[in-house]
Coordinates of C-alpha atoms in Angstrom, one line a residue:
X13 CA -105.5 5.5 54.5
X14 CA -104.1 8.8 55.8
X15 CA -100.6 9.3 54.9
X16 CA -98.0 10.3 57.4
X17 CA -97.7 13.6 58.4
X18 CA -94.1 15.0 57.5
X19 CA -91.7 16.2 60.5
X20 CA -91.4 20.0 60.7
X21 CA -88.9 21.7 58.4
X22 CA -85.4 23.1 59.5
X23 CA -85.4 26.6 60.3
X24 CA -83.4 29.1 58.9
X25 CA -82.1 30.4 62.4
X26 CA -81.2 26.8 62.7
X27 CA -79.2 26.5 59.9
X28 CA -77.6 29.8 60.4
X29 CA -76.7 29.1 64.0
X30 CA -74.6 26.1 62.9
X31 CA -72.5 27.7 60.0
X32 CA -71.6 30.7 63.0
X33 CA -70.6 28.0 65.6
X34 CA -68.5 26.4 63.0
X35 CA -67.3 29.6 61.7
X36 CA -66.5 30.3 65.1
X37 CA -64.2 27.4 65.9
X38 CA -62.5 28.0 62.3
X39 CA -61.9 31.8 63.9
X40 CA -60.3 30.1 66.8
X41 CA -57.5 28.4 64.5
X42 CA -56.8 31.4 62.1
X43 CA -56.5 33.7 66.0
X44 CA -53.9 31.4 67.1
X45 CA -51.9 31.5 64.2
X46 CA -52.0 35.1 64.1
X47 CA -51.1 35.2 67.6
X48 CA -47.9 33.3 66.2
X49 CA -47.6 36.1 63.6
X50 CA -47.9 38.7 66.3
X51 CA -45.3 37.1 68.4
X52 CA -42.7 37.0 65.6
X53 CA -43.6 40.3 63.9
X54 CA -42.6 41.6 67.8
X55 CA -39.4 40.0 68.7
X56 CA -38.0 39.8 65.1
X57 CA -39.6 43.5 63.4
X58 CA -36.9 44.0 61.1
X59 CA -36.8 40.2 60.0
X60 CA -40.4 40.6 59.2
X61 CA -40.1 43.6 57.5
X62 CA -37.1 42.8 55.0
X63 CA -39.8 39.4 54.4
X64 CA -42.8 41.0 53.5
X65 CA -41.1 43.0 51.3
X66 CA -40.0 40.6 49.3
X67 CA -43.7 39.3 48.4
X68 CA -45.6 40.3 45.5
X69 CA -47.9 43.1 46.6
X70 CA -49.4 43.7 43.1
X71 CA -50.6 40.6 42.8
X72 CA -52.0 40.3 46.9
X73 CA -54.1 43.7 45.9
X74 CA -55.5 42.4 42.5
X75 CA -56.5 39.3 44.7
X76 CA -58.0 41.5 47.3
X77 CA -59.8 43.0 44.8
X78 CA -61.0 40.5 43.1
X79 CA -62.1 38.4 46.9
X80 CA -64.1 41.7 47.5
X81 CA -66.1 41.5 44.3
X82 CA -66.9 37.8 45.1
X83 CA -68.4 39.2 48.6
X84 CA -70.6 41.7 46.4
X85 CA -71.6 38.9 43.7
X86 CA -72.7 36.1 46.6
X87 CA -74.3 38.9 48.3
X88 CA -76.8 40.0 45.3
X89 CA -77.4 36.2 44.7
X90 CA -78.3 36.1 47.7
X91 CA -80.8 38.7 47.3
X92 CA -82.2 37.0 44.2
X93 CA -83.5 34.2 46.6
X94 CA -86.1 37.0 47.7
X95 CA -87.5 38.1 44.4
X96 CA -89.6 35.6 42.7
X97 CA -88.8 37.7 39.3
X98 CA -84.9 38.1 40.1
X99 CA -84.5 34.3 41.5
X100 CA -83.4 32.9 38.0
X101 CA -80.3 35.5 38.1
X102 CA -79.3 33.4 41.9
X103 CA -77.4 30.5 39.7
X104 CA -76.0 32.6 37.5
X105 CA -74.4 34.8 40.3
X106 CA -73.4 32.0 42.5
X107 CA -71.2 30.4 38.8
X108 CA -69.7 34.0 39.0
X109 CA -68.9 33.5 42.4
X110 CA -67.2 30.5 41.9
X111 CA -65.7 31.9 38.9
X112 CA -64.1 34.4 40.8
X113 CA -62.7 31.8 43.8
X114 CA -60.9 30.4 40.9
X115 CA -59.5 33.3 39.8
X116 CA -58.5 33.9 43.1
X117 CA -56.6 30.1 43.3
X118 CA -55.1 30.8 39.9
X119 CA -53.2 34.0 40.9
X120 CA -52.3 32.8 44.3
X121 CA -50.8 29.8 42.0
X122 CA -48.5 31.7 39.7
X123 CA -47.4 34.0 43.3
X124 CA -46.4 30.5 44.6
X125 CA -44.7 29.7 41.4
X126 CA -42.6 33.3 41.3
X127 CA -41.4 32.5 45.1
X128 CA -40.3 28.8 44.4
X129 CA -37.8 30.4 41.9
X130 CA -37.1 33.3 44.1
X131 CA -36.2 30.3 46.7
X132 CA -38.5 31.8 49.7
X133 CA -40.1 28.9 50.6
X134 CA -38.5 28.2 54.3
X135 CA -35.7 24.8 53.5
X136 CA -31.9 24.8 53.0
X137 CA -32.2 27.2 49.8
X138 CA -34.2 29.9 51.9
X139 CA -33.0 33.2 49.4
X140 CA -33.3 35.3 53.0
X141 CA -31.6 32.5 56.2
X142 CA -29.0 35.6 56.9
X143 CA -32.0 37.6 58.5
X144 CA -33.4 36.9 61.5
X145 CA -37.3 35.9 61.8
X146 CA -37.5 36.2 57.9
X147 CA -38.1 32.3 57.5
X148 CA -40.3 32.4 60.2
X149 CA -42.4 35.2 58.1
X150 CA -42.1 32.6 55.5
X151 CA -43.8 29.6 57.5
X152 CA -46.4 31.4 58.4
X153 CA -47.5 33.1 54.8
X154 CA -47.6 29.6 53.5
X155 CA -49.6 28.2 56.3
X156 CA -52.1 30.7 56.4
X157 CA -52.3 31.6 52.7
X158 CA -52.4 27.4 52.0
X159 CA -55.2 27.6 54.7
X160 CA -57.4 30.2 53.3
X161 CA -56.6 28.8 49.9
X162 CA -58.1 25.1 51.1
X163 CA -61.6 27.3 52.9
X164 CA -62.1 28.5 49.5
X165 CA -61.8 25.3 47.9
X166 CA -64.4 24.4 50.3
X167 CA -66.7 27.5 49.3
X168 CA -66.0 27.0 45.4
X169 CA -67.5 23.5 45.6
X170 CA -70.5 24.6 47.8
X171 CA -71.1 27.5 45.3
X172 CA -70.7 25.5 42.7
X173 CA -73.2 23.1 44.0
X174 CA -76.0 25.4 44.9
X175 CA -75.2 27.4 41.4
X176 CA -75.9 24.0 39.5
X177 CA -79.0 23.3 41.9
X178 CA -80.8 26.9 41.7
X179 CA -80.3 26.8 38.1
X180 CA -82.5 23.5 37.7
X181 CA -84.8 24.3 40.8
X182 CA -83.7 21.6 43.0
X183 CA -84.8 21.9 46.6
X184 CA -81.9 21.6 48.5
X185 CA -80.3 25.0 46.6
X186 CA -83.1 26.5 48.7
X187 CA -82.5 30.1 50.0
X188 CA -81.3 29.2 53.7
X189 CA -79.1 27.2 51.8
X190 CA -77.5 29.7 50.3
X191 CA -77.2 32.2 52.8
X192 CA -75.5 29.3 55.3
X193 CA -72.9 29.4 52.1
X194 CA -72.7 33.1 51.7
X195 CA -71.6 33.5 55.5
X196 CA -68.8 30.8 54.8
X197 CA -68.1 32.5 51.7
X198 CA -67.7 35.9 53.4
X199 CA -65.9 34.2 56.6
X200 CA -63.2 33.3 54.2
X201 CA -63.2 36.4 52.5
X202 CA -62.7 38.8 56.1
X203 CA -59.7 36.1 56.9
X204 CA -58.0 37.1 53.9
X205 CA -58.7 41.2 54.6
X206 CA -56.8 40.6 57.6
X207 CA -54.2 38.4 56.1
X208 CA -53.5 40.8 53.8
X209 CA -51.8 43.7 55.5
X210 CA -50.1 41.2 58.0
X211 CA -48.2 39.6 54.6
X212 CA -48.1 42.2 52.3
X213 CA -47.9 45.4 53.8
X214 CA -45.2 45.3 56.7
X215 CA -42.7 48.6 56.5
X216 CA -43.7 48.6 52.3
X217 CA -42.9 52.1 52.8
X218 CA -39.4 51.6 53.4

């Protein structure tokens, strides 16, 4: 007896299409909270200013820095997928991804930590209520930043899973898989590029 003939596989263009309409509706919630941001940093400028200054900007760079290299590392695993010889170096690079997201969450953590004892997190004990739009900076940071920080909880455990699949040759770790997971990975890493000046950087100079 003739067995069934299997349905046609996914294509790639399929698969890619849905990660950019979904990255596409994630765009449209990060614009309007920067439309938020935009509208404060405009009526409130010096409120803003006095804010940003007060968050740590060493620690926002090193964490720019070390989102950029995550880009670079996803990016040559990626690549791998391509090279019969290269594709056992895919895992390896997707755990370093990973690796680095945590990195990411763990300095992000201990900037959390330093503002709950500097009292910046927007209540009754706000360090900065005597100036205007300052708390309002404050909301914002820890919405977006807490956002950003859940996508890349997200992209760690997507990582992680096609790391622990490529490694052992499963089929579902196959290479449109991973370059559906690379565009999240460097969605979430262009948010944080723009969130970085908008926090960080405001009047630092003076």
């Amino acid at each position: 007896m003739n067995r069934a003939v299997a349905g046609p596989m996914p294509s790639p263009e399929l698969g890619q299409l849905g990660m950019w309409i979904f990255l596409g509706t994630e765009l449209l919630f990060f614009g309007g909270l920067l439309v938020a941001y935009l509208f404060g940093r405009v009526h409130w400028p010096q409120g803003f200013g006095a804010a940003s200054r007060h968050t740590d900007v060493v620690l926002g760079t090193i964490n720019t820095g070390v989102l950029l290299t995550s880009s670079a590392v996803v990016a040559f695993g990626l690549a791998c997928t391509e090279h019969l010889a290269h594709r056992r170096w895919t895992g390896r690079l997707l755990w370093l991804t990973a690796a680095l997201g945590m990195v990411f969450l763990a300095i992000k953590g201990i900037e959390y930590r330093k503002e709950w004892h500097e009292h910046l997190f927007p209540g009754p004990a706000f360090a900065l209520a005597d100036v205007g739009g300052a708390e309002l900076f404050f909301w914002l940071y820890f919405v977006m930043t807490g956002l950003h920080a859940l996508h890349l909880v997200i992209g760690i455990s997507g990582v992680a899973a096609l790391a622990w699949g490529a490694g052992r040759g499963r089929p579902w770790a196959a290479a449109r898989h991973v370059e559906a997971m690379a565009l999240y990975w460097h969605f979430v890493d262009v948010v944080w590029i723009f969130l970085y000046p908008l926090i960080y950087l405001v009047e630092r100079h003076s």
